[in-house]
XYZ file of C-alpha atoms in Angstrom:
787
model
C -33.299 -15.779 17.978
C -30.294 -14.110 16.437
C -29.455 -17.232 14.417
C -33.030 -17.568 13.157
C -33.290 -14.004 11.923
C -29.860 -14.262 10.310
C -30.860 -17.480 8.539
C -34.013 -15.936 7.110
C -31.981 -13.013 5.826
C -29.535 -15.310 4.055
C -32.356 -17.320 2.519
C -33.743 -14.122 1.101
C -30.390 -13.225 -0.389
C -30.062 -16.626 -2.017
C -33.559 -16.761 -3.381
C -33.530 -13.289 -4.876
C -31.488 -14.473 -7.851
C -30.855 -10.879 -8.911
C -27.962 -10.299 -11.303
C -25.360 -7.984 -9.812
C -26.242 -4.457 -10.883
C -26.351 -0.881 -9.683
C -29.982 -1.390 -8.639
C -29.131 -4.410 -6.483
C -26.377 -2.661 -4.597
C -23.532 -4.111 -6.621
C -20.007 -2.847 -6.967
C -20.440 0.800 -5.931
C -23.226 1.339 -8.446
C -21.382 0.152 -11.567
C -23.658 -0.974 -14.395
C -22.687 -4.306 -15.905
C -22.494 -5.196 -19.605
C -25.567 -7.044 -20.799
C -23.621 -10.143 -21.808
C -20.361 -11.876 -20.953
C -18.124 -10.175 -23.508
C -15.163 -9.937 -21.127
C -11.794 -9.685 -22.850
C -9.103 -8.092 -20.697
C -6.675 -7.970 -23.619
C -8.755 -5.317 -25.388
C -8.750 -3.008 -22.365
C -6.235 -1.317 -20.126
C -6.638 -4.178 -17.668
C -4.916 -6.326 -20.279
C -1.702 -4.359 -19.708
C -1.675 -5.196 -15.991
C 0.419 -8.086 -14.702
C -0.915 -8.843 -11.232
C 2.123 -11.084 -10.649
C 4.549 -8.147 -10.837
C 6.118 -7.900 -7.384
C 5.247 -11.450 -6.327
C 8.888 -12.439 -6.841
C 12.018 -10.968 -5.282
C 11.061 -8.881 -2.257
C 8.048 -7.060 -3.736
C 5.615 -8.765 -1.319
C 2.548 -8.320 -3.549
C -0.309 -10.806 -4.001
C -1.899 -11.884 -7.316
C -5.507 -12.528 -6.250
C -8.812 -10.811 -6.883
C -9.695 -7.397 -5.501
C -11.386 -4.228 -6.719
C -10.008 -0.693 -6.382
C -9.549 0.088 -2.675
C -11.705 -2.930 -1.782
C -12.126 -4.528 1.638
C -11.676 -8.010 0.153
C -8.392 -9.294 -1.276
C -9.203 -12.905 -2.240
C -5.894 -14.551 -3.052
C -3.931 -17.791 -2.761
C -1.675 -18.344 0.240
C 1.547 -20.210 -0.477
C 3.189 -19.619 2.893
C 2.787 -17.897 6.246
C 6.337 -17.841 7.617
C 9.252 -15.557 6.809
C 9.695 -12.042 5.506
C 8.878 -12.884 1.892
C 5.460 -14.218 2.898
C 4.173 -10.890 4.220
C 1.450 -10.988 1.561
C 0.908 -14.734 1.951
C 2.210 -15.469 -1.574
C 5.636 -15.817 -3.128
C 6.503 -16.678 -6.698
C 9.075 -19.304 -5.739
C 6.567 -21.523 -3.902
C 4.991 -24.593 -5.474
C 2.118 -25.304 -3.090
C -1.083 -23.396 -2.374
C -2.426 -23.803 1.153
C -5.811 -22.371 0.208
C -7.486 -19.048 -0.455
C -7.934 -16.402 2.226
C -9.888 -13.175 1.968
C -7.584 -10.407 3.235
C -4.017 -9.614 2.198
C -1.500 -6.800 2.493
C 0.131 -5.390 -0.631
C 3.891 -5.039 -0.490
C 4.397 -4.432 3.220
C 7.496 -5.338 5.208
C 5.421 -6.793 8.055
C 2.832 -9.550 7.704
C -0.776 -9.855 8.865
C -4.279 -10.648 7.558
C -4.902 -13.944 5.644
C -8.348 -14.244 7.194
C -10.671 -17.233 6.712
C -8.732 -19.679 4.568
C -10.867 -21.911 2.349
C -9.040 -24.950 0.946
C -10.738 -27.231 -1.615
C -9.638 -30.847 -1.744
C -10.528 -34.393 -2.746
C -9.866 -37.568 -0.842
C -9.033 -37.811 2.871
C -9.755 -34.896 5.189
C -6.691 -33.220 6.691
C -6.947 -30.394 9.217
C -3.491 -28.941 8.594
C -1.812 -27.826 5.379
C 1.072 -30.272 5.824
C 4.732 -29.950 4.938
C 6.924 -31.158 2.101
C 6.478 -34.925 1.816
C 3.658 -34.978 4.388
C -0.109 -35.205 3.835
C -2.204 -32.075 4.279
C -4.889 -29.940 2.696
C -2.461 -27.953 0.559
C -2.255 -28.522 -3.224
C 0.464 -28.430 -5.842
C 0.226 -25.806 -8.556
C 2.198 -24.615 -11.562
C 2.536 -21.101 -12.899
C 1.716 -22.606 -16.314
C -1.746 -23.368 -14.942
C -2.211 -20.047 -13.158
C -3.746 -16.856 -14.521
C -4.474 -13.467 -13.006
C -5.862 -10.153 -14.144
C -7.401 -7.220 -12.289
C -10.381 -8.577 -10.371
C -9.878 -12.226 -11.338
C -7.594 -15.155 -10.481
C -7.560 -18.763 -11.674
C -5.381 -21.780 -10.866
C -5.434 -25.541 -11.274
C -4.870 -27.400 -7.999
C -3.321 -30.854 -8.026
C -2.643 -33.394 -5.295
C 0.660 -35.137 -4.712
C -0.994 -38.361 -5.916
C -3.041 -39.137 -9.033
C -6.232 -37.455 -7.856
C -8.044 -35.429 -10.552
C -7.342 -31.683 -10.389
C -9.628 -28.941 -9.090
C -10.053 -25.704 -11.029
C -10.281 -22.684 -8.698
C -11.422 -19.199 -9.733
C -11.725 -16.005 -7.696
C -13.328 -12.606 -8.152
C -14.508 -9.908 -5.748
C -16.701 -6.924 -5.076
C -15.874 -4.270 -2.511
C -16.897 -6.374 0.505
C -17.497 -9.847 -0.930
C -15.194 -12.535 -2.263
C -16.658 -14.882 -4.870
C -15.122 -18.321 -5.518
C -15.913 -20.863 -8.233
C -14.571 -24.403 -7.999
C -14.827 -27.092 -10.642
C -14.614 -30.460 -8.856
C -14.159 -33.921 -10.366
C -16.639 -36.690 -9.625
C -15.973 -38.376 -6.313
C -17.202 -39.045 -2.809
C -14.258 -37.260 -1.180
C -14.776 -33.702 -2.474
C -14.680 -31.240 0.392
C -13.528 -27.882 1.723
C -11.547 -27.083 4.838
C -12.425 -23.746 6.420
C -9.510 -22.819 8.679
C -10.113 -20.002 11.172
C -6.722 -20.577 12.833
C -4.786 -19.883 9.627
C -2.869 -16.632 9.508
C 0.507 -15.006 9.229
C 3.293 -16.093 11.539
C 5.452 -13.230 12.801
C 7.770 -12.631 9.860
C 10.623 -11.710 12.184
C 10.374 -14.902 14.247
C 12.080 -18.222 13.491
C 9.751 -21.216 12.947
C 10.243 -22.444 16.499
C 8.762 -19.327 18.081
C 5.179 -19.479 19.420
C 2.623 -21.617 17.590
C 0.233 -20.042 15.134
C -2.869 -20.776 17.220
C -1.677 -18.391 19.935
C -2.296 -15.476 17.559
C -6.047 -16.130 17.548
C -7.383 -14.409 20.641
C -10.884 -15.757 20.102
C -13.015 -17.163 17.307
C -16.583 -18.262 16.687
C -18.084 -20.493 14.020
C -21.748 -21.235 13.224
C -23.144 -23.843 10.834
C -26.450 -22.424 9.613
C -28.646 -24.820 7.651
C -27.074 -26.786 4.823
C -25.399 -24.046 2.801
C -24.092 -21.349 5.146
C -21.238 -20.868 7.607
C -20.790 -17.683 9.620
C -18.244 -16.625 12.187
C -15.400 -14.376 13.034
C -12.223 -13.995 14.984
C -10.057 -11.579 16.884
C -6.449 -11.828 15.809
C -3.205 -10.745 17.443
C -0.547 -10.026 14.846
C 0.722 -6.689 13.526
C -2.690 -5.100 14.026
C -3.032 -6.490 17.524
C -6.533 -7.490 18.577
C -8.291 -6.618 15.336
C -11.805 -7.940 14.641
C -13.033 -9.576 11.437
C -16.276 -11.465 10.652
C -17.596 -13.427 7.687
C -20.742 -14.919 6.154
C -19.992 -17.784 3.725
C -22.699 -19.191 1.482
C -22.436 -22.148 -0.914
C -24.395 -22.566 -4.148
C -25.084 -26.208 -3.281
C -25.929 -27.768 0.075
C -23.120 -29.576 1.837
C -23.728 -33.202 2.751
C -22.029 -32.767 6.110
C -20.348 -30.032 8.129
C -17.914 -31.259 10.762
C -16.607 -28.742 13.291
C -13.213 -29.157 14.941
C -11.976 -27.358 18.032
C -8.282 -27.633 18.892
C -8.070 -30.610 16.529
C -10.933 -32.458 18.223
C -13.902 -33.663 16.206
C -17.083 -32.228 17.763
C -20.294 -34.268 17.719
C -22.345 -33.848 14.540
C -25.193 -32.246 16.500
C -22.996 -29.339 17.560
C -23.497 -26.552 15.042
C -21.415 -23.816 16.609
C -18.161 -23.445 18.500
C -15.987 -20.905 20.220
C -12.237 -21.246 20.718
C -8.785 -20.321 19.459
C -8.379 -23.060 16.847
C -11.600 -23.634 14.912
C -11.900 -25.509 11.637
C -14.725 -26.970 9.633
C -14.795 -29.730 7.023
C -17.608 -29.354 4.463
C -18.389 -32.418 2.376
C -19.670 -32.257 -1.235
C -19.803 -35.780 -2.726
C -20.495 -35.729 -6.478
C -21.545 -38.438 -8.910
C -20.278 -36.385 -11.837
C -18.032 -33.335 -12.233
C -19.733 -30.219 -10.956
C -19.159 -26.581 -10.009
C -19.646 -24.911 -6.643
C -19.781 -21.137 -6.139
C -18.947 -19.702 -2.737
C -19.812 -16.145 -1.690
C -18.069 -14.670 1.344
C -19.070 -11.333 2.812
C -16.705 -9.625 5.250
C -17.220 -7.091 8.015
C -15.153 -5.734 10.875
C -18.383 -4.870 12.701
C -20.292 -8.128 13.136
C -21.592 -11.306 11.527
C -24.798 -9.419 10.762
C -22.742 -6.784 8.998
C -21.063 -9.458 6.869
C -24.476 -10.858 5.960
C -25.750 -7.418 4.920
C -22.650 -6.835 2.798
C -23.092 -10.216 1.113
C -26.759 -9.624 0.385
C -26.235 -6.078 -0.909
C -23.275 -6.702 -3.193
C -23.739 -10.238 -4.553
C -27.365 -11.336 -4.249
C -27.174 -13.715 -7.255
C -25.126 -16.821 -8.077
C -23.557 -15.243 -11.156
C -19.780 -15.520 -10.926
C -19.229 -14.131 -14.435
C -21.306 -11.033 -13.667
C -19.201 -10.328 -10.584
C -16.047 -10.851 -12.616
C -17.233 -8.419 -15.306
C -18.100 -5.839 -12.664
C -14.635 -6.108 -11.113
C -12.970 -5.785 -14.496
C -15.171 -2.800 -15.335
C -14.222 -1.128 -12.052
C -10.520 -1.536 -12.788
C -10.909 -0.347 -16.370
C -12.664 2.770 -15.076
C -9.844 3.599 -12.662
C -6.954 2.715 -14.982
C -8.472 4.896 -17.713
C -7.663 7.971 -15.640
C -4.292 7.863 -17.387
C -3.908 6.981 -21.066
C -0.335 6.593 -22.262
C 1.104 6.259 -25.753
C 4.327 4.360 -26.262
C 5.703 1.717 -28.599
C 7.452 -0.009 -25.688
C 5.038 -2.703 -24.514
C 7.190 -3.591 -21.484
C 6.989 0.023 -20.291
C 3.219 -0.032 -20.784
C 2.855 -3.206 -18.718
C 5.092 -1.837 -15.975
C 3.155 1.438 -15.872
C -0.351 -0.029 -15.732
C 0.729 -2.751 -13.311
C 2.043 0.059 -11.117
C -1.164 2.051 -11.472
C -3.094 -1.083 -10.461
C -0.965 -1.565 -7.344
C -1.365 2.131 -6.503
C -5.106 1.523 -6.072
C -5.074 -1.706 -4.041
C -4.661 0.218 -0.763
C -5.878 2.051 1.321
C -8.729 -0.397 1.789
C -12.420 0.048 2.519
C -13.286 -0.434 6.189
C -17.004 0.230 6.548
C -20.162 -1.748 5.840
C -22.947 -1.025 3.364
C -25.024 0.431 6.203
C -22.257 2.911 7.081
C -21.143 1.211 10.281
C -17.447 0.705 10.969
C -15.127 -0.283 13.781
C -13.136 2.708 14.934
C -9.632 3.037 16.321
C -11.158 2.629 19.775
C -12.489 -0.772 18.590
C -16.024 0.552 19.144
C -18.747 0.608 16.483
C -19.493 3.977 14.875
C -21.900 5.258 12.228
C -20.704 7.235 9.193
C -22.512 10.239 7.750
C -24.762 9.335 4.821
C -22.769 8.632 1.676
C -19.367 8.470 3.375
C -16.926 5.555 3.424
C -14.233 4.681 5.938
C -10.762 3.418 5.003
C -7.787 1.720 6.614
C -4.330 0.375 5.580
C -2.413 3.664 5.369
C 1.328 3.035 4.983
C 1.951 6.715 5.583
C 5.737 6.722 6.119
C 5.973 5.372 2.588
C 2.974 6.742 0.749
C 3.048 10.445 1.664
C 5.976 10.794 -0.729
C 4.424 9.867 -4.099
C 1.178 7.909 -3.708
C -0.841 10.683 -2.102
C 0.490 13.312 -4.549
C -0.664 10.957 -7.322
C -4.134 10.861 -5.750
C -4.337 14.661 -5.534
C -3.553 14.869 -9.234
C -5.980 12.274 -10.605
C -8.146 10.807 -7.829
C -9.234 13.861 -5.895
C -12.933 12.896 -5.609
C -11.939 9.975 -3.347
C -9.681 12.122 -1.167
C -12.293 13.531 1.245
C -13.200 10.000 2.385
C -9.528 9.056 2.780
C -8.667 12.226 4.682
C -11.746 12.139 6.877
C -10.903 8.536 7.744
C -7.585 9.767 9.149
C -9.359 12.483 11.110
C -11.810 9.982 12.589
C -8.880 7.828 13.707
C -7.347 10.789 15.492
C -10.674 11.542 17.191
C -11.440 7.993 18.276
C -8.166 6.217 18.862
C -6.276 6.098 22.144
C -3.014 6.228 20.175
C -3.762 9.726 18.854
C -3.086 10.774 15.266
C -2.544 7.913 12.813
C 0.950 6.733 11.909
C 0.346 3.321 10.279
C -3.298 2.332 10.907
C -4.497 -1.160 10.012
C -7.951 -2.672 10.553
C -8.907 -0.345 13.395
C -5.540 -0.696 15.141
C -2.675 1.800 15.215
C 0.444 -0.263 14.591
C 2.781 2.671 15.291
C 5.035 1.300 12.566
C 7.855 3.555 11.309
C 8.714 7.044 12.507
C 7.250 10.531 12.332
C 3.519 11.160 12.048
C 3.149 11.763 8.341
C -0.626 11.811 8.298
C 0.056 15.499 8.968
C 1.801 15.720 5.601
C -1.107 14.087 3.759
C -3.568 16.569 5.286
C -1.312 19.572 4.749
C -0.759 18.640 1.109
C -4.494 18.300 0.520
C -5.105 21.694 2.135
C -2.381 23.309 0.048
C -3.956 21.863 -3.098
C -7.470 22.978 -2.250
C -9.071 19.580 -1.669
C -12.556 20.341 -0.351
C -14.824 18.372 1.977
C -12.388 18.290 4.899
C -12.448 20.313 8.124
C -8.769 21.275 8.233
C -9.239 23.650 11.146
C -10.646 20.833 13.258
C -7.894 18.508 12.046
C -5.254 20.972 13.209
C -6.597 20.914 16.756
C -6.167 17.120 16.798
C -2.694 17.045 15.235
C -1.507 20.013 17.302
C -1.547 17.836 20.409
C 1.029 15.523 18.836
C 3.212 18.388 17.655
C 3.095 20.474 20.821
C 2.258 18.280 23.818
C 2.457 14.512 23.299
C 5.327 12.631 24.972
C 5.533 10.608 21.772
C 8.788 8.861 20.830
C 11.245 11.478 21.993
C 9.227 14.565 21.076
C 9.787 16.244 24.468
C 13.566 16.168 23.902
C 13.081 17.217 20.299
C 11.112 20.239 21.452
C 13.573 21.227 24.179
C 16.895 20.437 22.492
C 15.995 20.801 18.832
C 17.089 17.220 18.121
C 16.809 13.720 19.547
C 19.932 12.606 21.425
C 21.340 9.359 20.122
C 22.248 8.208 23.647
C 18.582 8.294 24.732
C 16.625 7.616 21.518
C 16.891 4.941 18.858
C 16.914 6.144 15.243
C 17.568 9.618 16.580
C 18.844 11.248 13.398
C 16.084 9.967 11.137
C 13.455 10.901 13.727
C 14.858 14.421 14.036
C 14.772 14.911 10.275
C 11.269 13.525 9.881
C 9.872 15.458 12.838
C 11.289 18.576 11.187
C 9.354 17.777 8.020
C 6.200 17.090 10.019
C 6.689 20.497 11.664
C 6.776 21.980 8.178
C 3.501 20.246 7.338
C 1.957 21.346 10.634
C 2.981 24.937 9.917
C 0.913 24.795 6.749
C -2.056 23.270 8.590
C -1.792 26.084 11.116
C -2.793 28.410 8.276
C -6.144 26.670 8.092
C -6.660 27.191 11.817
C -5.516 30.816 11.815
C -2.859 29.863 14.386
C -0.220 32.441 13.524
C 1.961 32.013 16.604
C 1.942 28.243 16.230
C 2.868 28.607 12.586
C 5.929 30.701 13.326
C 7.107 28.286 16.011
C 6.588 25.306 13.717
C 8.417 26.998 10.850
C 11.359 27.613 13.154
C 11.306 24.015 14.380
C 11.158 22.715 10.820
C 14.795 23.817 10.543
C 15.875 21.522 13.355
C 17.573 19.407 10.696
C 20.513 21.763 11.153
C 21.078 20.421 14.657
C 22.172 16.979 13.446
C 24.308 18.229 10.562
C 28.049 18.129 11.218
C 29.678 20.718 8.945
C 33.126 19.298 9.626
C 32.268 16.158 7.656
C 29.179 17.358 5.724
C 27.020 14.528 7.011
C 24.095 14.220 9.393
C 25.082 12.069 12.360
C 24.133 11.059 15.859
C 24.426 13.728 18.531
C 24.679 13.053 22.241
C 22.612 14.638 24.977
C 25.570 16.848 25.923
C 25.632 18.307 22.410
C 28.698 16.462 21.110
C 28.569 14.332 17.988
C 28.865 10.627 18.707
C 31.871 8.538 17.746
C 32.790 6.350 16.024
C 31.185 7.576 12.810
C 30.872 5.635 9.559
C 28.466 7.086 6.972
C 27.635 3.573 5.723
C 26.680 2.281 9.180
C 23.228 2.300 10.671
C 24.391 4.021 13.863
C 27.244 4.766 16.231
C 27.027 1.603 18.329
C 25.476 -1.844 18.414
C 23.043 -0.657 21.055
C 21.655 2.341 19.232
C 20.856 2.832 15.580
C 20.831 6.445 14.525
C 18.949 5.865 11.269
C 15.707 4.275 10.108
C 16.220 1.794 7.267
C 19.027 3.980 5.977
C 22.470 5.307 6.850
C 24.135 8.704 6.939
C 24.777 8.754 3.202
C 21.056 8.491 2.563
C 19.813 10.570 5.511
C 22.149 13.440 4.665
C 19.858 14.163 1.710
C 16.609 13.678 3.644
C 15.525 17.297 3.251
C 12.413 17.944 1.206
C 11.101 21.343 2.275
C 14.059 23.676 2.823
C 16.581 22.584 0.219
C 18.062 25.986 -0.594
C 18.757 26.777 3.048
C 20.098 23.261 3.518
C 22.546 23.689 0.634
C 24.071 26.634 2.467
C 25.288 24.200 5.134
C 27.560 22.757 2.427
C 28.795 26.339 1.752
C 27.340 26.606 -1.767
C 25.363 24.719 -4.386
C 28.487 23.502 -6.190
C 29.726 21.787 -3.034
C 26.267 20.334 -2.522
C 26.264 19.011 -6.099
C 29.655 17.415 -5.567
C 28.390 15.701 -2.419
C 25.297 14.509 -4.242
C 27.469 13.095 -7.018
C 29.477 11.214 -4.423
C 26.298 9.545 -3.140
C 25.839 7.840 -6.505
C 29.513 6.997 -7.002
C 30.263 5.243 -3.732
C 30.687 1.529 -3.312
C 27.291 -0.118 -2.747
C 28.665 -2.243 0.070
C 26.616 -2.157 3.259
C 27.420 -3.379 6.776
C 26.398 -6.910 7.684
C 23.642 -5.661 10.003
C 21.922 -3.548 7.346
C 18.173 -4.263 7.098
C 16.964 -6.067 3.951
C 14.894 -3.025 2.969
C 17.976 -1.179 1.700
C 17.989 -2.453 -1.875
C 18.172 -1.187 -5.436
C 21.569 0.359 -4.823
C 23.310 2.943 -7.013
C 26.340 3.822 -4.973
C 24.845 4.490 -1.550
C 21.532 5.601 -3.059
C 18.729 3.081 -2.440
C 15.802 3.054 -4.851
C 14.334 0.060 -3.036
C 13.461 2.056 0.082
C 11.593 5.297 0.557
C 14.002 7.751 2.253
C 15.839 8.239 -1.052
C 12.843 8.573 -3.348
C 13.104 12.340 -3.728
C 16.895 12.586 -3.740
C 17.604 12.405 -7.492
C 15.378 15.446 -7.976
C 17.553 17.556 -5.656
C 19.990 18.195 -8.514
C 17.379 20.542 -9.985
C 17.398 22.698 -6.840
C 21.107 23.227 -7.360
C 20.685 24.229 -10.993
C 21.686 20.912 -12.567
C 18.378 19.403 -13.769
C 20.143 17.463 -16.532
C 21.656 15.251 -13.815
C 18.165 14.634 -12.462
C 16.993 13.734 -15.953
C 19.803 11.274 -16.662
C 19.506 9.527 -13.296
C 15.710 9.321 -13.423
C 15.712 7.731 -16.850
C 18.338 5.238 -15.702
C 16.331 4.322 -12.589
C 13.138 3.911 -14.602
C 14.915 1.518 -16.948
C 17.026 -0.464 -14.472
C 15.052 -0.601 -11.214
C 11.660 -1.537 -12.684
C 10.488 -4.157 -15.149
C 7.367 -6.114 -16.056
C 8.702 -9.311 -14.439
C 7.545 -10.908 -11.146
C 10.705 -9.534 -9.504
C 10.328 -6.211 -11.307
C 10.389 -4.056 -8.155
C 13.640 -3.091 -6.471
C 12.064 -3.250 -2.996
C 8.796 -3.815 -1.118
C 5.792 -2.349 -2.938
C 4.722 -0.695 0.348
C 1.013 -0.284 -0.411
C 1.640 1.500 -3.699
C 4.556 3.835 -2.981
C 7.141 1.944 -5.034
C 4.786 1.962 -8.009
C 3.688 5.562 -7.449
C 7.321 6.689 -7.726
C 7.485 4.981 -11.107
C 4.154 6.398 -12.285
C 4.970 9.994 -11.378
C 8.554 9.777 -12.622
C 7.495 8.145 -15.904
C 5.074 11.042 -16.411
C 7.975 13.451 -15.874
C 6.749 14.921 -12.558
C 7.639 14.410 -8.896
C 6.526 16.139 -5.691
C 9.785 16.462 -3.732
C 7.864 18.412 -1.097
C 4.204 17.418 -1.451
C 3.124 20.220 0.901
C 4.565 22.867 -1.423
C 2.102 21.979 -4.183
C 4.904 21.875 -6.760
C 6.259 19.163 -9.050
C 9.864 18.942 -10.221
C 10.505 17.769 -13.772
C 12.337 14.528 -14.385
C 12.559 12.644 -17.679
C 9.184 11.650 -19.172
C 9.190 8.090 -20.428
C 6.198 8.145 -22.786
C 5.484 9.929 -26.042
C 2.143 11.108 -24.723
C 0.106 10.751 -21.543
C -3.408 12.067 -20.953
C -4.599 12.427 -17.362
C -8.142 13.036 -16.173
C -7.613 15.728 -13.537
C -11.309 16.105 -12.718
C -14.054 18.528 -13.595
C -13.960 17.440 -17.227
C -10.376 18.694 -17.574
C -7.479 16.856 -19.155
C -3.770 17.225 -18.635
C -1.772 16.149 -21.687
C 1.949 15.491 -21.254
C 3.881 15.178 -24.528
C 7.506 14.176 -25.035
C 8.678 15.101 -28.529
C 11.777 13.443 -29.984
C 11.764 10.996 -27.087
C 13.739 7.762 -27.022
C 15.979 5.549 -24.880
C 19.028 7.588 -25.863
C 17.317 10.969 -25.383
C 16.693 11.415 -21.642
C 17.413 15.160 -21.511
C 14.906 18.003 -21.612
C 15.937 20.539 -24.230
C 13.021 22.866 -23.596
C 9.450 22.910 -22.251
C 6.216 24.619 -23.231
C 3.030 24.916 -21.174
C -0.077 25.453 -23.304
C 2.169 26.476 -26.165
C 4.127 29.085 -24.230
C 7.833 28.687 -23.339
C 8.333 27.423 -19.779
C 11.901 27.951 -18.600
C 11.425 26.565 -15.092
C 12.417 23.009 -14.123
C 9.189 22.687 -12.136
C 5.472 23.483 -12.328
C 2.719 24.018 -9.779
C -0.247 21.810 -9.003
C -2.486 24.867 -9.394
C -1.489 25.127 -13.040
C -1.704 21.426 -13.874
C -5.105 20.901 -12.285
C -6.605 23.445 -14.676
C -5.794 21.144 -17.555
C -3.702 21.890 -20.598
C -0.720 20.585 -22.526
C 2.769 20.238 -21.073
C 5.257 19.582 -23.860
C 8.810 18.376 -23.340
C 11.211 18.406 -26.253
C 13.815 15.749 -25.543
C 17.438 15.526 -26.592
C 20.433 13.213 -26.494
C 22.498 16.131 -25.213
C 21.907 18.052 -21.997
C 20.762 21.652 -22.296
C 23.048 23.339 -19.763
C 20.902 26.475 -19.762
C 17.548 24.898 -18.975
C 16.592 25.330 -15.320
C 20.013 26.675 -14.376
C 19.044 30.231 -13.449
C 18.091 30.801 -9.814
C 14.646 32.023 -10.843
C 14.016 28.796 -12.733
C 14.980 26.371 -9.973
C 12.316 24.753 -7.799
C 11.505 26.931 -4.779
C 11.594 25.669 -1.208
C 10.314 26.849 2.174
C 7.310 28.477 0.507
């Protein structure tokens, strides 16, 4: 009965033949152009290089997605090793096929759901290896093209078989493929439900891929539809995902395989851990096949509804135009003026990557799978999101959203609150596809909420949120918090990464203190403010470094500020060392400088950070990259550090270093990122810094000035208001701010508040080749902290 009703529904979707439009439930109500006049070069999308970050260790993917979409339809070139976290790497020369979900720039791999591999000739059930037959295809970057919302590649066999042209586009919940096949009896697809990421930390010999599929189901429905789903055990352990796949032409045969065994033709469905299906499309002449794939984390029925609502017609070009239009709409929130085309490409490529995640995680009917893995119903008009790389993104990505994407923030923030309500793991740390991965340290969802409250983002019940997050701050036995509460630090002889955890818990306490305002919890606030200064308890004034401290109160030996920790057993730092962690203070900088005796001593220490040898110990993690001395631009703990010069009255040093980092650590090349993209954080640092603003402490609601890269930038800050940022007399040899005006009035401070910027106006920097020693030097003009 279920199959019959599902089949009728799909038939209705196919027969409707409605062009994708706002009336037919298309891409979030976007109205399409009346004709196919797509030309990405004439729009902001033409400045985006989707391949930026696919080389080096950027871990991005080049395929088709829409802003914050559930679907990321992209080629997979590999599933093993750290540089295949996104499924694609620039150095590879084979494409295994095209899967529908991908992570953007993470340091851990997952996703790659429902691989579809087109082929001609013999049927192979595995992708194969170098020199061995398989369903994978050769490709060349010369025959590959990508732009926001669209991807194209020519696939070739290792023999003389004619090539296949593959194209991809997407809506929010549907991937749309178009394949141009040659004539031939052997044209077919392999649908591989066992395909997925192999643990990127494991060597190839460790556990076979099939063991990661906990369960899967596959249904052949009629002659043009396949449905199914799986539960997968990778980073997001036990996550659910379902699909409905419809072909524009009927397949001649659909052969189901279970654990490599050919099932009888009469069997139209299967359950197991290794399911595959071969779909045959013999052709007497060259022809094109369109494939529509709806996704859902709720059910097969949910995937069918999503497919029907978003892509009811067989119009690939209409879907492509809608995706391009969606990206143009979002990218147009910032208009920059510069004669440097490489800078423009780097900026808009970064802005694109800043809106790939978080990702939509609810169906068109408002149902979603919660952090308890149960099905829930959203309030009317709301959307649910996942893929929050919070340890990374609280630093620059979320401040970027509060400045220019605030209408989407209530849905993002309420998604975090729902996770805290529903999930057995408590408040979110790194949530992915309904599962709390617990990746990284701290619980920085508190920072994202506190920042939004400080900046007046409406549509969120902050008082209720505080009651949920308070449990983590005050009661939870989470990752050493009981010792942190009792001792004021985490002992390095009982807790891994003790120093970094202490410092980040202190910042979370600061954020929680601000959330306590919303709840009217005065006593809590005072306690949390006091605890937010626990950073002092791991600072050793005798050496002016933070370092591991034992349970008995003594500092641990031996101590090397370049090392990850004091012994092979314990690491005191998270993806950093003492040089970096010593400057991991964002909220109480002026008080922190007093631990160095005075600001001049602090400045000298900060100078030393950038003038050390960049050598690292052999056991340093690969995330510590983009080195300038012992400063690491390629990883997040240092992202605010250059701006600390301004707190000590030396903003010209901030300006010089920022301009240098913008020029040397980023480019418009495939390896143009100095580290993992991390769901938009690496790009968000560039975007904010290129605009001349950075939120050292997002919760404060203030931005510190850097060195604006562009002659002019116009930001849509909402409510019909525009923020214009001008840089007069700017140039590659003029990184210094001589003076600033705000709406025509002199502005002597080296910082400005969010409250001012969000009202709209003109911020004008006059640049110089020579530092202005007086600008921002006075105490009253330095950025405030602990406010």
